[in-house]
Structure formats: C-alpha cells, structure tokens
C-alpha cells in the first residue's frame, strides 16, 4: 500500500511541476540600480591606472628633490607598477577595439 501512496504523491508532484511550467512566464528582472556596468568598471580601471601613475610621478619628484625617507628602490618599484598597469590597460583597449572590429565585420 505504501507504494501506491508514494506513486500518487509522485504523480501529484509531477502535475504540480507541469502546472508551474505551463503558467505565464515570469518577467525578466532588470539589473539592480546599484549594479555596475562594464563601462563603469572600465572607467574605474582607467582611474586606478591614472592614480598609480600620479603616485609614481610624485614619488619620483620627491626622490629628485632629495626628500628624506624616499628610497630609490621605492621609486623604481612604483615606476614599474605604473608601467605594468598602463601596459595591461593598453592591452585591454586593444582587445576591446579588436572585438568591436570583429562585431562590425560580421555579416547581418
């Protein structure tokens, strides 16, 4: 008898799922207002690279005028960080331009 009850329960569950599937589709949710877009993230990355370059420039100027507490190693590390971040940003730009060109060349 328990198999009959389990079978009936299974059939009820399947009908319930079928009814849910046949129900009107739910509205697609819109992105949250607080969610950041790709353009925002790219702008933040550009600003971060700019900040890194400015910090490197300030550290370099401080070393050149002989400010105490500024080592050559700190200046070189900061300069390399700025250089690497700029090169990475340049590569991202190149990939974006290439992707745009690929999309524009697609047949309609």
PDB file of N, CA and C in Angstrom:
ATOM      1  N   UNK A   1       0.808  -1.187   0.000  1.00  0.00           N
ATOM      2  CA  UNK A   1       0.000   0.000   0.000  1.00  0.00           C
ATOM      3  C   UNK A   1       0.853   1.254   0.000  1.00  0.00           C
ATOM      4  N   UNK A   2       2.017   1.206   0.627  1.00  0.00           N
ATOM      5  CA  UNK A   2       2.864   2.376   0.673  1.00  0.00           C
ATOM      6  C   UNK A   2       3.389   2.759  -0.703  1.00  0.00           C
ATOM      7  N   UNK A   3       3.524   1.745  -1.589  1.00  0.00           N
ATOM      8  CA  UNK A   3       3.961   2.062  -2.946  1.00  0.00           C
ATOM      9  C   UNK A   3       2.893   2.838  -3.699  1.00  0.00           C
ATOM     10  N   UNK A   4       1.652   2.524  -3.465  1.00  0.00           N
ATOM     11  CA  UNK A   4       0.561   3.244  -4.100  1.00  0.00           C
ATOM     12  C   UNK A   4       0.515   4.688  -3.630  1.00  0.00           C
ATOM     13  N   UNK A   5       0.773   4.908  -2.343  1.00  0.00           N
ATOM     14  CA  UNK A   5       0.775   6.259  -1.787  1.00  0.00           C
ATOM     15  C   UNK A   5       1.948   7.053  -2.351  1.00  0.00           C
ATOM     16  N   UNK A   6       3.107   6.418  -2.429  1.00  0.00           N
ATOM     17  CA  UNK A   6       4.287   7.083  -2.987  1.00  0.00           C
ATOM     18  C   UNK A   6       4.063   7.428  -4.463  1.00  0.00           C
ATOM     19  N   UNK A   7       3.422   6.496  -5.187  1.00  0.00           N
ATOM     20  CA  UNK A   7       3.152   6.742  -6.601  1.00  0.00           C
ATOM     21  C   UNK A   7       2.197   7.922  -6.766  1.00  0.00           C
ATOM     22  N   UNK A   8       1.145   7.947  -5.945  1.00  0.00           N
ATOM     23  CA  UNK A   8       0.184   9.052  -6.017  1.00  0.00           C
ATOM     24  C   UNK A   8       0.852  10.375  -5.660  1.00  0.00           C
ATOM     25  N   UNK A   9       1.700  10.336  -4.658  1.00  0.00           N
ATOM     26  CA  UNK A   9       2.418  11.564  -4.264  1.00  0.00           C
ATOM     27  C   UNK A   9       3.327  12.034  -5.391  1.00  0.00           C
ATOM     28  N   UNK A  10       4.003  11.108  -6.039  1.00  0.00           N
ATOM     29  CA  UNK A  10       4.876  11.432  -7.157  1.00  0.00           C
ATOM     30  C   UNK A  10       4.083  12.027  -8.312  1.00  0.00           C
ATOM     31  N   UNK A  11       2.924  11.451  -8.600  1.00  0.00           N
ATOM     32  CA  UNK A  11       2.076  11.974  -9.673  1.00  0.00           C
ATOM     33  C   UNK A  11       1.585  13.384  -9.347  1.00  0.00           C
ATOM     34  N   UNK A  12       1.224  13.623  -8.092  1.00  0.00           N
ATOM     35  CA  UNK A  12       0.790  14.963  -7.689  1.00  0.00           C
ATOM     36  C   UNK A  12       1.924  15.978  -7.843  1.00  0.00           C
ATOM     37  N   UNK A  13       3.131  15.561  -7.445  1.00  0.00           N
ATOM     38  CA  UNK A  13       4.288  16.457  -7.588  1.00  0.00           C
ATOM     39  C   UNK A  13       4.569  16.760  -9.058  1.00  0.00           C
ATOM     40  N   UNK A  14       4.455  15.741  -9.898  1.00  0.00           N
ATOM     41  CA  UNK A  14       4.707  15.949 -11.326  1.00  0.00           C
ATOM     42  C   UNK A  14       3.656  16.868 -11.939  1.00  0.00           C
ATOM     43  N   UNK A  15       2.388  16.700 -11.555  1.00  0.00           N
ATOM     44  CA  UNK A  15       1.341  17.586 -12.068  1.00  0.00           C
ATOM     45  C   UNK A  15       1.550  19.015 -11.594  1.00  0.00           C
ATOM     46  N   UNK A  16       1.986  19.135 -10.361  1.00  0.00           N
ATOM     47  CA  UNK A  16       2.255  20.478  -9.830  1.00  0.00           C
ATOM     48  C   UNK A  16       3.380  21.158 -10.619  1.00  0.00           C
ATOM     49  N   UNK A  17       4.434  20.407 -10.913  1.00  0.00           N
ATOM     50  CA  UNK A  17       5.541  20.962 -11.697  1.00  0.00           C
ATOM     51  C   UNK A  17       5.088  21.295 -13.115  1.00  0.00           C
ATOM     52  N   UNK A  18       4.203  20.448 -13.677  1.00  0.00           N
ATOM     53  CA  UNK A  18       3.694  20.701 -15.018  1.00  0.00           C
ATOM     54  C   UNK A  18       2.876  21.988 -15.040  1.00  0.00           C
ATOM     55  N   UNK A  19       2.055  22.192 -14.039  1.00  0.00           N
ATOM     56  CA  UNK A  19       1.247  23.408 -13.955  1.00  0.00           C
ATOM     57  C   UNK A  19       2.136  24.644 -13.796  1.00  0.00           C
ATOM     58  N   UNK A  20       3.190  24.512 -12.986  1.00  0.00           N
ATOM     59  CA  UNK A  20       4.120  25.631 -12.822  1.00  0.00           C
ATOM     60  C   UNK A  20       4.811  25.961 -14.139  1.00  0.00           C
ATOM     61  N   UNK A  21       5.165  24.930 -14.891  1.00  0.00           N
ATOM     62  CA  UNK A  21       5.855  25.139 -16.161  1.00  0.00           C
ATOM     63  C   UNK A  21       4.929  25.771 -17.193  1.00  0.00           C
ATOM     64  N   UNK A  22       3.641  25.438 -17.128  1.00  0.00           N
ATOM     65  CA  UNK A  22       2.692  25.974 -18.099  1.00  0.00           C
ATOM     66  C   UNK A  22       2.166  27.351 -17.705  1.00  0.00           C
ATOM     67  N   UNK A  23       2.464  27.780 -16.515  1.00  0.00           N
ATOM     68  CA  UNK A  23       1.991  29.081 -16.044  1.00  0.00           C
ATOM     69  C   UNK A  23       2.624  30.186 -16.881  1.00  0.00           C
ATOM     70  N   UNK A  24       2.087  31.375 -16.770  1.00  0.00           N
ATOM     71  CA  UNK A  24       2.620  32.505 -17.534  1.00  0.00           C
ATOM     72  C   UNK A  24       4.069  32.751 -17.135  1.00  0.00           C
ATOM     73  N   UNK A  25       4.887  33.070 -18.110  1.00  0.00           N
ATOM     74  CA  UNK A  25       6.303  33.295 -17.791  1.00  0.00           C
ATOM     75  C   UNK A  25       6.473  34.499 -16.873  1.00  0.00           C
ATOM     76  N   UNK A  26       7.435  34.379 -16.014  1.00  0.00           N
ATOM     77  CA  UNK A  26       7.732  35.471 -15.096  1.00  0.00           C
ATOM     78  C   UNK A  26       8.511  36.554 -15.827  1.00  0.00           C
ATOM     79  N   UNK A  27       8.309  37.774 -15.401  1.00  0.00           N
ATOM     80  CA  UNK A  27       9.002  38.903 -16.021  1.00  0.00           C
ATOM     81  C   UNK A  27      10.496  38.794 -15.745  1.00  0.00           C
ATOM     82  N   UNK A  28      11.263  39.147 -16.747  1.00  0.00           N
ATOM     83  CA  UNK A  28      12.716  39.131 -16.591  1.00  0.00           C
ATOM     84  C   UNK A  28      13.098  40.292 -15.685  1.00  0.00           C
ATOM     85  N   UNK A  29      13.895  39.965 -14.695  1.00  0.00           N
ATOM     86  CA  UNK A  29      14.273  41.015 -13.753  1.00  0.00           C
ATOM     87  C   UNK A  29      15.272  41.965 -14.397  1.00  0.00           C
ATOM     88  N   UNK A  30      15.130  43.217 -14.100  1.00  0.00           N
ATOM     89  CA  UNK A  30      16.051  44.225 -14.608  1.00  0.00           C
ATOM     90  C   UNK A  30      17.255  44.296 -13.689  1.00  0.00           C
ATOM     91  N   UNK A  31      18.387  44.720 -14.208  1.00  0.00           N
ATOM     92  CA  UNK A  31      19.564  44.815 -13.358  1.00  0.00           C
ATOM     93  C   UNK A  31      19.320  45.798 -12.214  1.00  0.00           C
ATOM     94  N   UNK A  32      19.955  45.491 -11.109  1.00  0.00           N
ATOM     95  CA  UNK A  32      19.808  46.359  -9.952  1.00  0.00           C
ATOM     96  C   UNK A  32      20.405  47.728 -10.237  1.00  0.00           C
ATOM     97  N   UNK A  33      19.851  48.719  -9.592  1.00  0.00           N
ATOM     98  CA  UNK A  33      20.333  50.084  -9.798  1.00  0.00           C
ATOM     99  C   UNK A  33      21.773  50.211  -9.312  1.00  0.00           C
ATOM    100  N   UNK A  34      22.095  49.518  -8.240  1.00  0.00           N
ATOM    101  CA  UNK A  34      23.442  49.598  -7.675  1.00  0.00           C
ATOM    102  C   UNK A  34      24.474  48.781  -8.436  1.00  0.00           C
ATOM    103  N   UNK A  35      24.027  47.931  -9.363  1.00  0.00           N
ATOM    104  CA  UNK A  35      24.952  47.087 -10.111  1.00  0.00           C
ATOM    105  C   UNK A  35      25.775  47.956 -11.064  1.00  0.00           C
ATOM    106  N   UNK A  36      27.052  47.649 -11.149  1.00  0.00           N
ATOM    107  CA  UNK A  36      27.907  48.448 -12.019  1.00  0.00           C
ATOM    108  C   UNK A  36      27.958  47.827 -13.412  1.00  0.00           C
ATOM    109  N   UNK A  37      28.021  48.669 -14.403  1.00  0.00           N
ATOM    110  CA  UNK A  37      28.092  48.205 -15.781  1.00  0.00           C
ATOM    111  C   UNK A  37      29.552  48.040 -16.189  1.00  0.00           C
ATOM    112  N   UNK A  38      29.737  47.490 -17.370  1.00  0.00           N
ATOM    113  CA  UNK A  38      31.097  47.300 -17.878  1.00  0.00           C
ATOM    114  C   UNK A  38      31.788  48.646 -18.063  1.00  0.00           C
ATOM    115  N   UNK A  39      31.041  49.638 -18.525  1.00  0.00           N
ATOM    116  CA  UNK A  39      31.624  50.971 -18.733  1.00  0.00           C
ATOM    117  C   UNK A  39      32.089  51.557 -17.406  1.00  0.00           C
ATOM    118  N   UNK A  40      31.306  51.348 -16.336  1.00  0.00           N
ATOM    119  CA  UNK A  40      31.719  51.840 -15.016  1.00  0.00           C
ATOM    120  C   UNK A  40      32.991  51.149 -14.549  1.00  0.00           C
ATOM    121  N   UNK A  41      33.040  49.824 -14.738  1.00  0.00           N
ATOM    122  CA  UNK A  41      34.226  49.079 -14.311  1.00  0.00           C
ATOM    123  C   UNK A  41      35.454  49.498 -15.111  1.00  0.00           C
ATOM    124  N   UNK A  42      35.272  49.726 -16.402  1.00  0.00           N
ATOM    125  CA  UNK A  42      36.392  50.168 -17.229  1.00  0.00           C
ATOM    126  C   UNK A  42      36.854  51.556 -16.808  1.00  0.00           C
ATOM    127  N   UNK A  43      35.916  52.444 -16.527  1.00  0.00           N
ATOM    128  CA  UNK A  43      36.274  53.782 -16.056  1.00  0.00           C
ATOM    129  C   UNK A  43      37.019  53.741 -14.733  1.00  0.00           C
ATOM    130  N   UNK A  44      36.602  52.847 -13.846  1.00  0.00           N
ATOM    131  CA  UNK A  44      37.296  52.703 -12.568  1.00  0.00           C
ATOM    132  C   UNK A  44      38.716  52.192 -12.779  1.00  0.00           C
ATOM    133  N   UNK A  45      38.886  51.269 -13.730  1.00  0.00           N
ATOM    134  CA  UNK A  45      40.219  50.742 -14.026  1.00  0.00           C
ATOM    135  C   UNK A  45      41.119  51.839 -14.582  1.00  0.00           C
ATOM    136  N   UNK A  46      40.579  52.669 -15.464  1.00  0.00           N
ATOM    137  CA  UNK A  46      41.361  53.778 -16.030  1.00  0.00           C
ATOM    138  C   UNK A  46      41.758  54.757 -14.915  1.00  0.00           C
ATOM    139  N   UNK A  47      40.817  55.052 -14.039  1.00  0.00           N
ATOM    140  CA  UNK A  47      41.127  55.961 -12.931  1.00  0.00           C
ATOM    141  C   UNK A  47      42.177  55.377 -11.997  1.00  0.00           C
ATOM    142  N   UNK A  48      42.116  54.066 -11.763  1.00  0.00           N
ATOM    143  CA  UNK A  48      43.106  53.431 -10.890  1.00  0.00           C
ATOM    144  C   UNK A  48      44.494  53.485 -11.525  1.00  0.00           C
ATOM    145  N   UNK A  49      44.573  53.239 -12.825  1.00  0.00           N
ATOM    146  CA  UNK A  49      45.868  53.339 -13.526  1.00  0.00           C
ATOM    147  C   UNK A  49      46.381  54.775 -13.459  1.00  0.00           C
ATOM    148  N   UNK A  50      45.499  55.733 -13.642  1.00  0.00           N
ATOM    149  CA  UNK A  50      45.887  57.141 -13.558  1.00  0.00           C
ATOM    150  C   UNK A  50      46.421  57.469 -12.163  1.00  0.00           C
ATOM    151  N   UNK A  51      45.740  56.985 -11.131  1.00  0.00           N
ATOM    152  CA  UNK A  51      46.198  57.222  -9.760  1.00  0.00           C
ATOM    153  C   UNK A  51      47.570  56.598  -9.513  1.00  0.00           C
ATOM    154  N   UNK A  52      47.777  55.396 -10.046  1.00  0.00           N
ATOM    155  CA  UNK A  52      49.073  54.726  -9.896  1.00  0.00           C
ATOM    156  C   UNK A  52      50.168  55.520 -10.579  1.00  0.00           C
ATOM    157  N   UNK A  53      49.875  56.048 -11.760  1.00  0.00           N
ATOM    158  CA  UNK A  53      50.882  56.828 -12.474  1.00  0.00           C
ATOM    159  C   UNK A  53      51.187  58.140 -11.745  1.00  0.00           C
ATOM    160  N   UNK A  54      50.154  58.777 -11.217  1.00  0.00           N
ATOM    161  CA  UNK A  54      50.379  60.024 -10.482  1.00  0.00           C
ATOM    162  C   UNK A  54      51.175  59.784  -9.202  1.00  0.00           C
ATOM    163  N   UNK A  55      50.882  58.695  -8.502  1.00  0.00           N
ATOM    164  CA  UNK A  55      51.629  58.371  -7.284  1.00  0.00           C
ATOM    165  C   UNK A  55      53.093  58.100  -7.617  1.00  0.00           C
ATOM    166  N   UNK A  56      53.328  57.410  -8.726  1.00  0.00           N
ATOM    167  CA  UNK A  56      54.697  57.134  -9.153  1.00  0.00           C
ATOM    168  C   UNK A  56      55.425  58.433  -9.491  1.00  0.00           C
ATOM    169  N   UNK A  57      54.735  59.334 -10.172  1.00  0.00           N
ATOM    170  CA  UNK A  57      55.326  60.616 -10.542  1.00  0.00           C
ATOM    171  C   UNK A  57      55.661  61.445  -9.299  1.00  0.00           C
ATOM    172  N   UNK A  58      54.752  61.452  -8.320  1.00  0.00           N
ATOM    173  CA  UNK A  58      55.005  62.205  -7.084  1.00  0.00           C
ATOM    174  C   UNK A  58      56.184  61.626  -6.313  1.00  0.00           C
ATOM    175  N   UNK A  59      56.266  60.294  -6.266  1.00  0.00           N
ATOM    176  CA  UNK A  59      57.382  59.656  -5.566  1.00  0.00           C
ATOM    177  C   UNK A  59      58.698  59.947  -6.279  1.00  0.00           C
ATOM    178  N   UNK A  60      58.662  59.936  -7.594  1.00  0.00           N
ATOM    179  CA  UNK A  60      59.859  60.245  -8.373  1.00  0.00           C
ATOM    180  C   UNK A  60      60.307  61.689  -8.140  1.00  0.00           C
ATOM    181  N   UNK A  61      59.355  62.617  -8.134  1.00  0.00           N
ATOM    182  CA  UNK A  61      59.686  64.023  -7.867  1.00  0.00           C
ATOM    183  C   UNK A  61      60.246  64.209  -6.459  1.00  0.00           C
ATOM    184  N   UNK A  62      59.685  63.499  -5.492  1.00  0.00           N
ATOM    185  CA  UNK A  62      60.170  63.598  -4.117  1.00  0.00           C
ATOM    186  C   UNK A  62      61.598  63.083  -4.014  1.00  0.00           C
ATOM    187  N   UNK A  63      61.911  62.019  -4.745  1.00  0.00           N
ATOM    188  CA  UNK A  63      63.274  61.495  -4.730  1.00  0.00           C
ATOM    189  C   UNK A  63      64.237  62.471  -5.403  1.00  0.00           C
ATOM    190  N   UNK A  64      63.794  63.089  -6.508  1.00  0.00           N
ATOM    191  CA  UNK A  64      64.655  64.017  -7.238  1.00  0.00           C
ATOM    192  C   UNK A  64      65.011  65.241  -6.431  1.00  0.00           C
ATOM    193  N   UNK A  65      64.099  65.728  -5.614  1.00  0.00           N
ATOM    194  CA  UNK A  65      64.417  66.914  -4.818  1.00  0.00           C
ATOM    195  C   UNK A  65      65.121  66.543  -3.506  1.00  0.00           C
ATOM    196  N   UNK A  66      65.301  65.243  -3.262  1.00  0.00           N
ATOM    197  CA  UNK A  66      66.072  64.810  -2.100  1.00  0.00           C
ATOM    198  C   UNK A  66      65.271  64.726  -0.814  1.00  0.00           C
ATOM    199  N   UNK A  67      63.995  64.495  -0.903  1.00  0.00           N
ATOM    200  CA  UNK A  67      63.164  64.367   0.283  1.00  0.00           C
ATOM    201  C   UNK A  67      63.616  63.154   1.086  1.00  0.00           C
ATOM    202  N   UNK A  68      63.673  63.304   2.390  1.00  0.00           N
ATOM    203  CA  UNK A  68      64.120  62.184   3.229  1.00  0.00           C
ATOM    204  C   UNK A  68      63.030  61.120   3.311  1.00  0.00           C
ATOM    205  N   UNK A  69      63.441  59.878   3.438  1.00  0.00           N
ATOM    206  CA  UNK A  69      62.502  58.769   3.541  1.00  0.00           C
ATOM    207  C   UNK A  69      62.062  58.206   2.211  1.00  0.00           C
ATOM    208  N   UNK A  70      62.588  58.728   1.111  1.00  0.00           N
ATOM    209  CA  UNK A  70      62.229  58.210  -0.215  1.00  0.00           C
ATOM    210  C   UNK A  70      63.450  57.488  -0.775  1.00  0.00           C
ATOM    211  N   UNK A  71      63.333  56.173  -0.911  1.00  0.00           N
ATOM    212  CA  UNK A  71      64.435  55.369  -1.426  1.00  0.00           C
ATOM    213  C   UNK A  71      64.304  55.177  -2.931  1.00  0.00           C
ATOM    214  N   UNK A  72      65.428  54.937  -3.551  1.00  0.00           N
ATOM    215  CA  UNK A  72      65.435  54.666  -4.983  1.00  0.00           C
ATOM    216  C   UNK A  72      64.652  53.395  -5.295  1.00  0.00           C
ATOM    217  N   UNK A  73      64.741  52.404  -4.413  1.00  0.00           N
ATOM    218  CA  UNK A  73      64.010  51.153  -4.654  1.00  0.00           C
ATOM    219  C   UNK A  73      62.497  51.395  -4.664  1.00  0.00           C
ATOM    220  N   UNK A  74      62.015  52.261  -3.762  1.00  0.00           N
ATOM    221  CA  UNK A  74      60.590  52.577  -3.742  1.00  0.00           C
ATOM    222  C   UNK A  74      60.173  53.278  -5.034  1.00  0.00           C
ATOM    223  N   UNK A  75      61.038  54.165  -5.514  1.00  0.00           N
ATOM    224  CA  UNK A  75      60.748  54.887  -6.746  1.00  0.00           C
ATOM    225  C   UNK A  75      60.688  53.918  -7.928  1.00  0.00           C
ATOM    226  N   UNK A  76      61.643  53.007  -7.982  1.00  0.00           N
ATOM    227  CA  UNK A  76      61.688  52.056  -9.100  1.00  0.00           C
ATOM    228  C   UNK A  76      60.504  51.082  -9.053  1.00  0.00           C
ATOM    229  N   UNK A  77      60.142  50.621  -7.863  1.00  0.00           N
ATOM    230  CA  UNK A  77      59.005  49.713  -7.740  1.00  0.00           C
ATOM    231  C   UNK A  77      57.717  50.418  -8.150  1.00  0.00           C
ATOM    232  N   UNK A  78      57.554  51.638  -7.694  1.00  0.00           N
ATOM    233  CA  UNK A  78      56.367  52.412  -8.050  1.00  0.00           C
ATOM    234  C   UNK A  78      56.313  52.669  -9.554  1.00  0.00           C
ATOM    235  N   UNK A  79      57.459  52.969 -10.137  1.00  0.00           N
ATOM    236  CA  UNK A  79      57.523  53.206 -11.570  1.00  0.00           C
ATOM    237  C   UNK A  79      57.160  51.946 -12.358  1.00  0.00           C
ATOM    238  N   UNK A  80      57.638  50.802 -11.917  1.00  0.00           N
ATOM    239  CA  UNK A  80      57.335  49.547 -12.600  1.00  0.00           C
ATOM    240  C   UNK A  80      55.853  49.171 -12.449  1.00  0.00           C
ATOM    241  N   UNK A  81      55.292  49.430 -11.267  1.00  0.00           N
ATOM    242  CA  UNK A  81      53.865  49.166 -11.079  1.00  0.00           C
ATOM    243  C   UNK A  81      53.035  50.021 -12.036  1.00  0.00           C
ATOM    244  N   UNK A  82      53.415  51.277 -12.164  1.00  0.00           N
ATOM    245  CA  UNK A  82      52.695  52.168 -13.076  1.00  0.00           C
ATOM    246  C   UNK A  82      52.851  51.709 -14.514  1.00  0.00           C
ATOM    247  N   UNK A  83      54.039  51.268 -14.862  1.00  0.00           N
ATOM    248  CA  UNK A  83      54.291  50.814 -16.220  1.00  0.00           C
ATOM    249  C   UNK A  83      53.490  49.550 -16.544  1.00  0.00           C
ATOM    250  N   UNK A  84      53.494  48.599 -15.633  1.00  0.00           N
ATOM    251  CA  UNK A  84      52.768  47.347 -15.858  1.00  0.00           C
ATOM    252  C   UNK A  84      51.266  47.600 -15.931  1.00  0.00           C
ATOM    253  N   UNK A  85      50.759  48.450 -15.058  1.00  0.00           N
ATOM    254  CA  UNK A  85      49.316  48.724 -15.082  1.00  0.00           C
ATOM    255  C   UNK A  85      48.929  49.445 -16.375  1.00  0.00           C
ATOM    256  N   UNK A  86      49.779  50.334 -16.857  1.00  0.00           N
ATOM    257  CA  UNK A  86      49.483  51.020 -18.112  1.00  0.00           C
ATOM    258  C   UNK A  86      49.523  50.057 -19.293  1.00  0.00           C
ATOM    259  N   UNK A  87      50.510  49.155 -19.301  1.00  0.00           N
ATOM    260  CA  UNK A  87      50.586  48.167 -20.375  1.00  0.00           C
ATOM    261  C   UNK A  87      49.365  47.245 -20.369  1.00  0.00           C
ATOM    262  N   UNK A  88      48.923  46.854 -19.178  1.00  0.00           N
ATOM    263  CA  UNK A  88      47.729  45.998 -19.086  1.00  0.00           C
ATOM    264  C   UNK A  88      46.503  46.743 -19.607  1.00  0.00           C
ATOM    265  N   UNK A  89      46.372  48.013 -19.244  1.00  0.00           N
ATOM    266  CA  UNK A  89      45.249  48.806 -19.728  1.00  0.00           C
ATOM    267  C   UNK A  89      45.304  48.966 -21.238  1.00  0.00           C
ATOM    268  N   UNK A  90      46.486  49.122 -21.780  1.00  0.00           N
ATOM    269  CA  UNK A  90      46.653  49.231 -23.232  1.00  0.00           C
ATOM    270  C   UNK A  90      46.216  47.936 -23.918  1.00  0.00           C
ATOM    271  N   UNK A  91      46.556  46.797 -23.323  1.00  0.00           N
ATOM    272  CA  UNK A  91      46.144  45.520 -23.898  1.00  0.00           C
ATOM    273  C   UNK A  91      44.624  45.338 -23.835  1.00  0.00           C
ATOM    274  N   UNK A  92      44.010  45.784 -22.754  1.00  0.00           N
ATOM    275  CA  UNK A  92      42.550  45.726 -22.651  1.00  0.00           C
ATOM    276  C   UNK A  92      41.925  46.584 -23.742  1.00  0.00           C
ATOM    277  N   UNK A  93      42.485  47.775 -23.940  1.00  0.00           N
ATOM    278  CA  UNK A  93      41.970  48.641 -25.005  1.00  0.00           C
ATOM    279  C   UNK A  93      42.111  47.978 -26.365  1.00  0.00           C
ATOM    280  N   UNK A  94      43.263  47.358 -26.617  1.00  0.00           N
ATOM    281  CA  UNK A  94      43.480  46.690 -27.901  1.00  0.00           C
ATOM    282  C   UNK A  94      42.472  45.564 -28.116  1.00  0.00           C
ATOM    283  N   UNK A  95      42.203  44.800 -27.064  1.00  0.00           N
ATOM    284  CA  UNK A  95      41.231  43.707 -27.175  1.00  0.00           C
ATOM    285  C   UNK A  95      39.822  44.247 -27.409  1.00  0.00           C
ATOM    286  N   UNK A  96      39.483  45.342 -26.773  1.00  0.00           N
ATOM    287  CA  UNK A  96      38.165  45.944 -26.989  1.00  0.00           C
ATOM    288  C   UNK A  96      38.012  46.441 -28.420  1.00  0.00           C
ATOM    289  N   UNK A  97      39.036  47.085 -28.924  1.00  0.00           N
ATOM    290  CA  UNK A  97      38.989  47.580 -30.308  1.00  0.00           C
ATOM    291  C   UNK A  97      38.882  46.407 -31.278  1.00  0.00           C
ATOM    292  N   UNK A  98      39.635  45.346 -31.024  1.00  0.00           N
ATOM    293  CA  UNK A  98      39.588  44.168 -31.893  1.00  0.00           C
ATOM    294  C   UNK A  98      38.205  43.517 -31.846  1.00  0.00           C
ATOM    295  N   UNK A  99      37.617  43.414 -30.658  1.00  0.00           N
ATOM    296  CA  UNK A  99      36.278  42.837 -30.535  1.00  0.00           C
ATOM    297  C   UNK A  99      35.254  43.694 -31.262  1.00  0.00           C
ATOM    298  N   UNK A 100      35.374  45.011 -31.142  1.00  0.00           N
ATOM    299  CA  UNK A 100      34.464  45.917 -31.850  1.00  0.00           C
ATOM    300  C   UNK A 100      34.591  45.740 -33.356  1.00  0.00           C
ATOM    301  N   UNK A 101      35.822  45.650 -33.834  1.00  0.00           N
ATOM    302  CA  UNK A 101      36.027  45.474 -35.272  1.00  0.00           C
ATOM    303  C   UNK A 101      35.474  44.139 -35.751  1.00  0.00           C
ATOM    304  N   UNK A 102      35.645  43.090 -34.948  1.00  0.00           N
ATOM    305  CA  UNK A 102      35.105  41.780 -35.319  1.00  0.00           C
ATOM    306  C   UNK A 102      33.585  41.824 -35.408  1.00  0.00           C
ATOM    307  N   UNK A 103      32.961  42.498 -34.462  1.00  0.00           N
ATOM    308  CA  UNK A 103      31.498  42.597 -34.472  1.00  0.00           C
ATOM    309  C   UNK A 103      31.030  43.408 -35.679  1.00  0.00           C
ATOM    310  N   UNK A 104      31.723  44.485 -35.981  1.00  0.00           N
ATOM    311  CA  UNK A 104      31.320  45.327 -37.111  1.00  0.00           C
ATOM    312  C   UNK A 104      31.500  44.611 -38.450  1.00  0.00           C
ATOM    313  N   UNK A 105      32.402  43.655 -38.520  1.00  0.00           N
ATOM    314  CA  UNK A 105      32.643  42.935 -39.776  1.00  0.00           C
ATOM    315  C   UNK A 105      31.748  41.715 -39.943  1.00  0.00           C
ATOM    316  N   UNK A 106      30.937  41.415 -38.929  1.00  0.00           N
ATOM    317  CA  UNK A 106      30.028  40.268 -39.029  1.00  0.00           C
ATOM    318  C   UNK A 106      28.937  40.558 -40.050  1.00  0.00           C
ATOM    319  N   UNK A 107      28.619  39.554 -40.862  1.00  0.00           N
ATOM    320  CA  UNK A 107      27.510  39.768 -41.809  1.00  0.00           C
ATOM    321  C   UNK A 107      26.178  39.798 -41.060  1.00  0.00           C
ATOM    322  N   UNK A 108      25.270  40.594 -41.569  1.00  0.00           N
ATOM    323  CA  UNK A 108      23.960  40.727 -40.921  1.00  0.00           C
ATOM    324  C   UNK A 108      22.998  39.702 -41.437  1.00  0.00           C
TER     325      UNK A 108
END
